[in-house]
Coordinates of C-alpha atoms in Angstrom, one line a residue:
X1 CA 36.2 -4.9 -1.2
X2 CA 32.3 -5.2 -0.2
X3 CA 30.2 -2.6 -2.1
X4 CA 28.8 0.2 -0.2
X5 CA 26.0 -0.5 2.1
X6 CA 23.6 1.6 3.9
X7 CA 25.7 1.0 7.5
X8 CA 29.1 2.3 5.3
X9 CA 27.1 5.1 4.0
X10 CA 24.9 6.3 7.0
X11 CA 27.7 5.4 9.7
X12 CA 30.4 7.6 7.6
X13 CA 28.7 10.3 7.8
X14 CA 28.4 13.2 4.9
X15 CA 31.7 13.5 4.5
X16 CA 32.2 10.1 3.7
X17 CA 28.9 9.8 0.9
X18 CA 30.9 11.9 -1.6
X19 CA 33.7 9.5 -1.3
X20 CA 31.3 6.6 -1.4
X21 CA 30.2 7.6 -4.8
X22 CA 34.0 7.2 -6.2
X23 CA 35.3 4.1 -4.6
X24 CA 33.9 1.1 -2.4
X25 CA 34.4 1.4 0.9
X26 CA 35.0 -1.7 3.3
X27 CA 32.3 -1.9 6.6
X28 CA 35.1 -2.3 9.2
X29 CA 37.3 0.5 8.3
X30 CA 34.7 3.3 7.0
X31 CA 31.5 2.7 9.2
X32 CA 31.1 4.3 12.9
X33 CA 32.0 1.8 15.0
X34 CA 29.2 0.6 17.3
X35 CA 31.3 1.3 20.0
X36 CA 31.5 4.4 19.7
X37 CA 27.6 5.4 19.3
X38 CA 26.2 6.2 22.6
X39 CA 23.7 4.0 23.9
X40 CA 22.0 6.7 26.2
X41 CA 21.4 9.1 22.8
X42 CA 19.8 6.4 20.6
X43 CA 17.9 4.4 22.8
X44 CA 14.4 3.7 21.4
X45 CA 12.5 6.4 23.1
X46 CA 9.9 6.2 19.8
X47 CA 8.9 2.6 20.9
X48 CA 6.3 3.0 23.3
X49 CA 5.9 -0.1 25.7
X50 CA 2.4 -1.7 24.0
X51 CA -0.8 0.4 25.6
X52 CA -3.5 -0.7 27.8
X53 CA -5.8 -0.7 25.0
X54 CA -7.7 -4.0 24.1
X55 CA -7.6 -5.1 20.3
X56 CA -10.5 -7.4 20.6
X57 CA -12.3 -4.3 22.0
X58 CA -13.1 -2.2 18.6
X59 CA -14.3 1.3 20.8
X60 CA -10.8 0.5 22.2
X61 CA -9.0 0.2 19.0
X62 CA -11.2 3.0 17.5
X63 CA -10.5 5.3 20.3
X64 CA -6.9 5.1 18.8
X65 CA -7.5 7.5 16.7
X66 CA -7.4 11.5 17.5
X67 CA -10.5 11.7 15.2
X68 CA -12.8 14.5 15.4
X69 CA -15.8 13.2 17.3
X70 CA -18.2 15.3 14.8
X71 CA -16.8 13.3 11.7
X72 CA -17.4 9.8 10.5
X73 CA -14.5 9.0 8.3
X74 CA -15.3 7.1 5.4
X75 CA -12.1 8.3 3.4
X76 CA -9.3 7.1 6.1
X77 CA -8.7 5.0 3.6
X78 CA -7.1 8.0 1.2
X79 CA -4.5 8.9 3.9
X80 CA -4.9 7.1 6.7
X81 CA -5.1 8.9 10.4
X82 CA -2.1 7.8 12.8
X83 CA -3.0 5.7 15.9
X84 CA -2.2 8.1 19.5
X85 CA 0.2 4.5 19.7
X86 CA 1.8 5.3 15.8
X87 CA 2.3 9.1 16.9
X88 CA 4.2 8.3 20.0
X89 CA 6.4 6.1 17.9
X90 CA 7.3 9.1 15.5
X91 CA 7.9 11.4 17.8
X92 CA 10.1 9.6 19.5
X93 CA 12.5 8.8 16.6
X94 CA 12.0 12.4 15.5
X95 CA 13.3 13.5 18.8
X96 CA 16.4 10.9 18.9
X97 CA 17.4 12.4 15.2
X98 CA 17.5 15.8 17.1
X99 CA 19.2 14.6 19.9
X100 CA 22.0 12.3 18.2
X101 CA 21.2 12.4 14.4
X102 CA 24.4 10.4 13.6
X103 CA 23.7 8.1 16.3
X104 CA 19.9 7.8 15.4
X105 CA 21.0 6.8 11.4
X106 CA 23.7 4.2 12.5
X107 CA 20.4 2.7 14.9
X108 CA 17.8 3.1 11.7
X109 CA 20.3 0.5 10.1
X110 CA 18.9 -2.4 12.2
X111 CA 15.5 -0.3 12.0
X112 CA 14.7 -0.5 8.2
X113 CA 15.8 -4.4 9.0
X114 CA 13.2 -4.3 11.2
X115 CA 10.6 -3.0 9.0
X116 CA 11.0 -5.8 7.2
X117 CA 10.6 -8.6 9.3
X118 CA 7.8 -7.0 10.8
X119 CA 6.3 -7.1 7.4
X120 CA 7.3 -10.5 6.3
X121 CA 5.4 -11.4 9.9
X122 CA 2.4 -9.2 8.9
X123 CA 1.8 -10.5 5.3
X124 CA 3.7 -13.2 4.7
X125 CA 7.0 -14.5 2.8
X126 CA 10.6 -13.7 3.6
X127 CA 12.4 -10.4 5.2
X128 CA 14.2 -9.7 2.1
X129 CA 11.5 -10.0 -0.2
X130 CA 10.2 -6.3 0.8
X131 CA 12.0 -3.2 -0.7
X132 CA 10.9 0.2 1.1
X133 CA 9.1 2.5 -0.6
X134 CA 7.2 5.7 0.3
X135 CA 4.3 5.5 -1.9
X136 CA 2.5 2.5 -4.2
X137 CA 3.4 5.5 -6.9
X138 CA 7.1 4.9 -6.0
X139 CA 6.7 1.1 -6.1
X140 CA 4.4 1.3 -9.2
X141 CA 7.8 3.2 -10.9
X142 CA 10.3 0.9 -9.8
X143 CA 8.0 -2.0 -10.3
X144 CA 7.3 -1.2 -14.5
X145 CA 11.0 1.2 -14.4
X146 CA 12.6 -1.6 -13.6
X147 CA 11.8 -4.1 -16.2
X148 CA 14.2 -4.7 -19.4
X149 CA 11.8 -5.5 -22.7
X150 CA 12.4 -4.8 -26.0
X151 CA 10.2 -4.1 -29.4
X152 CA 7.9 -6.9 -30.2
X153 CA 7.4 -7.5 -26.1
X154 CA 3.6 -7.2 -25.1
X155 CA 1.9 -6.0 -21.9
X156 CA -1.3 -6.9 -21.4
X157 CA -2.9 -4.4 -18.4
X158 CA -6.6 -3.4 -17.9
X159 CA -9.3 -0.4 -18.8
X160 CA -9.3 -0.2 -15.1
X161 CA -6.5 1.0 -13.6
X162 CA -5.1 4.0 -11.6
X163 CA -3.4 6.9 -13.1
X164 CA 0.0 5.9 -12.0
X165 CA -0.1 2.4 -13.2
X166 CA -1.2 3.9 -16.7
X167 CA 1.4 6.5 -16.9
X168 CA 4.5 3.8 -15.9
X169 CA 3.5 1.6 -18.6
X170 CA 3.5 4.8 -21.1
X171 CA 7.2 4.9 -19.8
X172 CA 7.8 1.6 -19.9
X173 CA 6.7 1.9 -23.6
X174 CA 8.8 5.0 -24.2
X175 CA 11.9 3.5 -23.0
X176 CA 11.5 0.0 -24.3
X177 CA 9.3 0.1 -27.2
X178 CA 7.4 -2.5 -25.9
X179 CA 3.7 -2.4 -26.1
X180 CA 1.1 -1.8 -23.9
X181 CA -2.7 -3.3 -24.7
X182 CA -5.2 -2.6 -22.4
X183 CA -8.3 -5.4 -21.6
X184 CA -11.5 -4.7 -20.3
X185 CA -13.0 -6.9 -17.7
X186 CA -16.3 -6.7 -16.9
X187 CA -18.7 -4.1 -18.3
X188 CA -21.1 -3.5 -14.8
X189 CA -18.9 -3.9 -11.8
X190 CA -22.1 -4.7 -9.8
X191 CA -22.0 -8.1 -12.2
X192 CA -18.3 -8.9 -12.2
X193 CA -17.1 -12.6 -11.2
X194 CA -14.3 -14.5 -11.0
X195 CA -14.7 -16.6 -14.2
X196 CA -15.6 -13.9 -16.4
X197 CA -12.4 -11.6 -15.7
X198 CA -9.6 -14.3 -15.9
X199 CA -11.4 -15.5 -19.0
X200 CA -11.4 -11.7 -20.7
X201 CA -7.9 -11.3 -19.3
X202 CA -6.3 -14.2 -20.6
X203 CA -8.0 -14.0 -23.9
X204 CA -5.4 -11.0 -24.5
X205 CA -2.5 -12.6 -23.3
X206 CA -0.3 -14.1 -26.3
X207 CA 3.1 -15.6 -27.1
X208 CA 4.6 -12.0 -27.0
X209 CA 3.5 -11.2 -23.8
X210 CA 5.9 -11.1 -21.0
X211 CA 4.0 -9.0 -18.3
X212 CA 0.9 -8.9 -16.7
X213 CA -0.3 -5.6 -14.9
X214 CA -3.2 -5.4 -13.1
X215 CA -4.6 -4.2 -9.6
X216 CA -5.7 -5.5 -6.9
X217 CA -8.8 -3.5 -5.7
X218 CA -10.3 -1.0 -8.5
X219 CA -10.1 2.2 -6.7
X220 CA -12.4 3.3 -9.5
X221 CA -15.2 0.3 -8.9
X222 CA -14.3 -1.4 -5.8
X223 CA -14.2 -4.6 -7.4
X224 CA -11.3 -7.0 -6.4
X225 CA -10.0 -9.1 -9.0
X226 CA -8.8 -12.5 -8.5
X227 CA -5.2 -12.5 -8.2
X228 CA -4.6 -16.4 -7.8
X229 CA -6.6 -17.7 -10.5
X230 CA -5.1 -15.0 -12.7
X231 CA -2.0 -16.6 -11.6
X232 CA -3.2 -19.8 -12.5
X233 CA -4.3 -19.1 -15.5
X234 CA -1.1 -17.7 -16.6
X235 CA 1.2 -20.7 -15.0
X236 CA 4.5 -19.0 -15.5
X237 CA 4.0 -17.7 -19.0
X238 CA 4.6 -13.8 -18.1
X239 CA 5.6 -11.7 -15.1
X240 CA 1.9 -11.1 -12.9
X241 CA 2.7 -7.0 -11.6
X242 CA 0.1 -5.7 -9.6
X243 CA -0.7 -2.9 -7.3
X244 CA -2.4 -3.9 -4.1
X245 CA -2.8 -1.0 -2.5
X246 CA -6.7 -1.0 -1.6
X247 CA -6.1 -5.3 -0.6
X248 CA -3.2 -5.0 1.3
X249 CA -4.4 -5.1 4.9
X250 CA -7.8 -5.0 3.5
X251 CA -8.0 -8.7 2.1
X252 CA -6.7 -11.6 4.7
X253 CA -4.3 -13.5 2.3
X254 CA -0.6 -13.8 2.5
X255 CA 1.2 -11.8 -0.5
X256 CA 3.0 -15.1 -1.5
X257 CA -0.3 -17.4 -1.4
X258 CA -1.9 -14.7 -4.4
X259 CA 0.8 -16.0 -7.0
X260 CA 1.7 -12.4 -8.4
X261 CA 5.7 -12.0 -9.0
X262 CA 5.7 -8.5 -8.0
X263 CA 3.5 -6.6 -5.6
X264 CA 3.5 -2.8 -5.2
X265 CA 1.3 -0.9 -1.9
X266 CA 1.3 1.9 0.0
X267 CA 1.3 1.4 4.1
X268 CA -0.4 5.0 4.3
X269 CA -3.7 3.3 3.3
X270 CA -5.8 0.2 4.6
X271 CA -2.3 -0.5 6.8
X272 CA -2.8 2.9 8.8
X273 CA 0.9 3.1 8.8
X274 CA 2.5 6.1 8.7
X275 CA 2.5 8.9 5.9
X276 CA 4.9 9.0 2.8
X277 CA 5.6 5.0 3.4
X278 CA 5.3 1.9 1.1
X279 CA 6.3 -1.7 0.2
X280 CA 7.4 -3.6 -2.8
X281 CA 7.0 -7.0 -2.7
X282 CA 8.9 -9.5 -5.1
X283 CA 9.0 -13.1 -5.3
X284 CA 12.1 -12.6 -6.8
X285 CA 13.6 -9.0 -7.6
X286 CA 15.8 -10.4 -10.0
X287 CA 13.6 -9.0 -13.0
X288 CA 14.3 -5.6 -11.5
X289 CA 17.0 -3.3 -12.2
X290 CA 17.0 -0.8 -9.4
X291 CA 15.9 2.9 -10.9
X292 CA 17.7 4.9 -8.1
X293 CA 21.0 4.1 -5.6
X294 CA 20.0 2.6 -2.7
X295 CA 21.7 2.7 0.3
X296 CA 20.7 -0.7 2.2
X297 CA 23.1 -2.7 0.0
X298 CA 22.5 -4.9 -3.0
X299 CA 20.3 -8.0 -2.0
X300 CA 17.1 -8.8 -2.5
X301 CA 14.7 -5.9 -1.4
X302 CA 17.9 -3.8 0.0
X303 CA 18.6 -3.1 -3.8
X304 CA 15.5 -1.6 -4.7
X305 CA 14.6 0.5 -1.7
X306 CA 15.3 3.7 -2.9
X307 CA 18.5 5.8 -1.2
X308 CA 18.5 9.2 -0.1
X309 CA 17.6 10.9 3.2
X310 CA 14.0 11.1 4.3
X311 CA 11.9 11.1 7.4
X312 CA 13.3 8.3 8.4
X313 CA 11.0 8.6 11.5
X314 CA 8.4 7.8 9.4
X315 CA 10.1 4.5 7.7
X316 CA 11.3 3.4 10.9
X317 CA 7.8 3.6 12.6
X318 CA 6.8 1.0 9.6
X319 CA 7.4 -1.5 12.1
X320 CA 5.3 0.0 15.1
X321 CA 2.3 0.4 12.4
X322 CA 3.0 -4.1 11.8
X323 CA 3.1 -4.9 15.1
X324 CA -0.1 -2.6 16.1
X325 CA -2.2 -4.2 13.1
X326 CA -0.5 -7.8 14.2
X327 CA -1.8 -7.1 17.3
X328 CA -5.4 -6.7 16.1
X329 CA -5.0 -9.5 14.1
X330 CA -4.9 -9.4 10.1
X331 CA -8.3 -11.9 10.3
X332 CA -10.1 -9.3 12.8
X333 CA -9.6 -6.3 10.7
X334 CA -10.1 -7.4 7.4
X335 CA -13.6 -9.1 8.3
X336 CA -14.5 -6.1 10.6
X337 CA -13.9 -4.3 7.0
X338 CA -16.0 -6.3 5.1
X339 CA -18.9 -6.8 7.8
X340 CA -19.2 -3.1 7.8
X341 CA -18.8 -2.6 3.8
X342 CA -21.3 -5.4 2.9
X343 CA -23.6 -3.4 5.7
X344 CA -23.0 -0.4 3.5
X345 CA -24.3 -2.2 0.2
X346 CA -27.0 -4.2 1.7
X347 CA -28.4 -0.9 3.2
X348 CA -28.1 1.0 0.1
X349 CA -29.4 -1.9 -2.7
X350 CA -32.9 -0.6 -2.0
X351 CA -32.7 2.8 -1.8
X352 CA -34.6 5.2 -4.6
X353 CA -32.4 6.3 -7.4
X354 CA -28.6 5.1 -5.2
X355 CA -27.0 2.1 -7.5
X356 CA -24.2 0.3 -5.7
X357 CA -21.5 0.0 -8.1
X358 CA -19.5 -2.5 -6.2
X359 CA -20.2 -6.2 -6.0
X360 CA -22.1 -7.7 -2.8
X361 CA -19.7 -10.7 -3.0
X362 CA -17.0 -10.5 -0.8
X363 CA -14.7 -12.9 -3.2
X364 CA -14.8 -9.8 -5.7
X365 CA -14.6 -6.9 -3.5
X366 CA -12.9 -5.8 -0.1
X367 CA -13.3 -2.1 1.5
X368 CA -14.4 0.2 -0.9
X369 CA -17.8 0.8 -2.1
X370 CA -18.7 3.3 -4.8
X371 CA -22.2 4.0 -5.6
X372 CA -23.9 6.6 -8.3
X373 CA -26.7 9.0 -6.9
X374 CA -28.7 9.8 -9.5
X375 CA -29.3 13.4 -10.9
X376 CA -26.0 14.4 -8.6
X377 CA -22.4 15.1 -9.1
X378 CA -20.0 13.0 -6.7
X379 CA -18.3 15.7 -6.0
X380 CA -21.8 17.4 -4.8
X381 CA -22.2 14.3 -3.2
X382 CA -19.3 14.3 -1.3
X383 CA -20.0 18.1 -0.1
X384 CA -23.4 17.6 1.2
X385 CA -22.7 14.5 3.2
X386 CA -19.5 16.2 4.6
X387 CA -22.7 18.7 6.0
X388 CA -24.3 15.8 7.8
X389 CA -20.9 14.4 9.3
X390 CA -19.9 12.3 6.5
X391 CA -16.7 12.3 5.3
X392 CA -16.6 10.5 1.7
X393 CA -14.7 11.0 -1.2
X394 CA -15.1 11.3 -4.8
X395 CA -13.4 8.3 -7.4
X396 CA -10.8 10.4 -9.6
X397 CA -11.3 9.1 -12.6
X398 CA -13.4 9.9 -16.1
X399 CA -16.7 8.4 -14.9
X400 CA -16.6 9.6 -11.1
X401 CA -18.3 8.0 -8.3
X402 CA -19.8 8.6 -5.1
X403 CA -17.1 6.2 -2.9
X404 CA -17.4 5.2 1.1
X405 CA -14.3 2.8 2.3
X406 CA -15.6 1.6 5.9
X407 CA -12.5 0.9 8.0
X408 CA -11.4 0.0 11.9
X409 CA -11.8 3.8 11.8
X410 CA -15.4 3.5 11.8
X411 CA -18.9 2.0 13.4
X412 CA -21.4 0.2 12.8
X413 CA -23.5 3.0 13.6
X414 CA -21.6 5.8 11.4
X415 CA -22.4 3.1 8.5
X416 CA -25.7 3.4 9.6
X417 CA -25.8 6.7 9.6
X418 CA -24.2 7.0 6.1
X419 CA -27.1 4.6 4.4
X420 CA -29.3 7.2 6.1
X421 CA -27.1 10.0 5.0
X422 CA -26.7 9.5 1.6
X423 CA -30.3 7.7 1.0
X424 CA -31.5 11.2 1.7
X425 CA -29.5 12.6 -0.9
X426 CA -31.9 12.3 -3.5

């Protein structure tokens, strides 16, 4: 008999999920037939036909956004704001879980397949190379949970990266007894380049290392590292892991074309999908052994997306939050990104006593920009332009900066009016 899949699972209803953990059930005899889910009670009242809104209009696409008109938001980035269009879509699928909640699951079966194509069409690669997820935390987990090492197996990561990257690799060495060495890259951000960071990365790879683990975008720094000739350089010779949270949507590249093996990111970020949602990306997940059941079945990215019930309003409006950014286009968002980020530094590279911590140079740096105001606490910072309308936010790490992550969410003016802003900070 087939193993359990998510359409056994969700279209058996409770009953049947207790029963489903003793024995297999087959998809003909245990799932709700289709014919008997009424059409009328799960029709797709949470996909709103598309909007009148222009995307080559940015006021249009801004407008989007139920943003408070006083506020310029610079940290959209953190936890991204839902489009008026996203919303819609959620509420929708809320309501139809209310109306008909076994009918609604049976429908989120094609859904969650939806989610996926929508995200192979958005960045690239094949439907069942994307597991669900609802945080790059969660993907992170499974992503360095997942792998089977042994003592005398090396990871080589960075000085660099982000708490939960840091704390799955301390698992990874707890469970595995494996170990984890940790390279620095570049010692000013402001100075970082391509050469210099594959060269000090790969000078810590050796023969016993089978895994790579790095990030994307430095939440930290703002600096991007080089993905594809880190994946060059390493031609094969150990798993490339990375979390691409602050490049995915943010950086116009395909997730197969960067030459990592395993991607993890958000979609509550750079994406502006909607909250408590994720993806995991694999070239191949066969390295993976899934950390929790899932219910989707056990191919490809089915196996590793999580089980368990959840606002599936929320994962199914994953693929409204695609097709709005495909509609903008990937290329027009990230370089409307960038034009407004390298605005941010160019404005600030003069100013008295404000270094820009993040490189100029586009190749080395996406959305974020951090910068240290001298003789202040970020924090402080953070406060004092939230006075003049600024909404910024603070880097969470040991040595904290000042950070500002320009977005589709904001101007040209509001960047404008942040050089002014935090120019007179000092």
């Amino acid at each position: 008999m087939p193993a359990p899949t998510r359409r056994t699972v969700l279209g058996a209803g409770l009953a049947s999920v207790a029963a489903l953990g003793l024995t297999a059930c087959d998809d003909d005899t245990s799932a709700t037939p289709q014919s008997q889910v009424s059409k009328a009670s799960t029709s797709p009242t949470g996909a709103p036909a598309p909007s009148d809104w222009d995307p080559t209009d940015w006021d249009d696409v801004r407008a989007q956004f139920p943003l408070d008109p006083s506020l310029a938001q610079f940290a959209a980035f953190v936890l991204s704001p839902h489009t008026q269009e996203l919303d819609a879509a959620i509420a929708g699928y809320r309501d139809e879980l209310a109306f008909d909640t076994e009918g609604a699951l049976f429908q989120g079966i094609d859904r969650e397949d939806a989610v996926r194509d929508e995200a192979a069409g958005f960045a690239g690669g094949a439907p069942g190379e994307y597991a669900l997820t609802d945080s790059t935390t969660m993907g992170i987990a499974h992503m360095y949970g997942g792998l089977s090492l042994s003592p005398g197996d090396e990871v080589v990561s960075t000085t660099h990266d982000f708490f939960s990257t840091e704390d799955a690799l301390r698992l990874l060495e707890l469970r595995t007894g494996a170990t984890v060495k940790r390279v620095t890259l570049y010692d000013d951000p402001w100075r970082a380049s391509v050469d210099e960071m594959v060269d000090r990365l790969m000078k810590g790879v050796t023969a016993r290392t089978k895994v790579v683990a790095v990030t994307w975008v430095h939440s930290s720094t703002g600096v991007r590292l080089p993905i594809r000739e880190i994946a060059d350089a390493l031609d094969g010779r150990a798993l490339l892991c990375v979390d691409g949270v602050h490049g995915f949507a943010a950086v116009d590249v395909d997730l197969p074309d960067l030459g990592c093996d395993l991607l993890a990111a958000g979609t509550h970020k750079w994406l502006f999908g909607p909250r408590g949602t994720g993806i995991l990306w694999a070239r191949s997940f066969g390295p993976l052994t899934e950390l929790i059941p899932s219910f989707d079945g056990f191919e490809d990215g089915a196996r590793l997306t999580p089980g368990g019930y959840k606002a599936f309003e929320h994962r199914w409006a994953m693929a409204d939050a695609f097709r709005i950014q495909r509609r903008i286009t990937r290329k027009a968002v990230v370089a409307r990104t960038v034009a407004q980020a390298t605005r941010l530094k160019e404005g600030l590279q003069e100013a008295d006593r404000i270094t820009v911590i993040t490189p100029q140079d586009p190749a080395v740096s996406a959305g974020i920009v951090c910068l240290d105001v001298e003789g202040l606490m970020p924090a402080n910072a953070v406060l004092e332009l939230r006075d003049q309308g600024i909404v910024a936010s603070a880097t969470p790490y040991r040595t904290s900066y000042l950070r500002l992550g320009p977005s589709i969410a904001t101007t040209p003016e509001q960047v404008d009016a942040a050089i002014e802003a935090v120019s007179g900070l000092v």
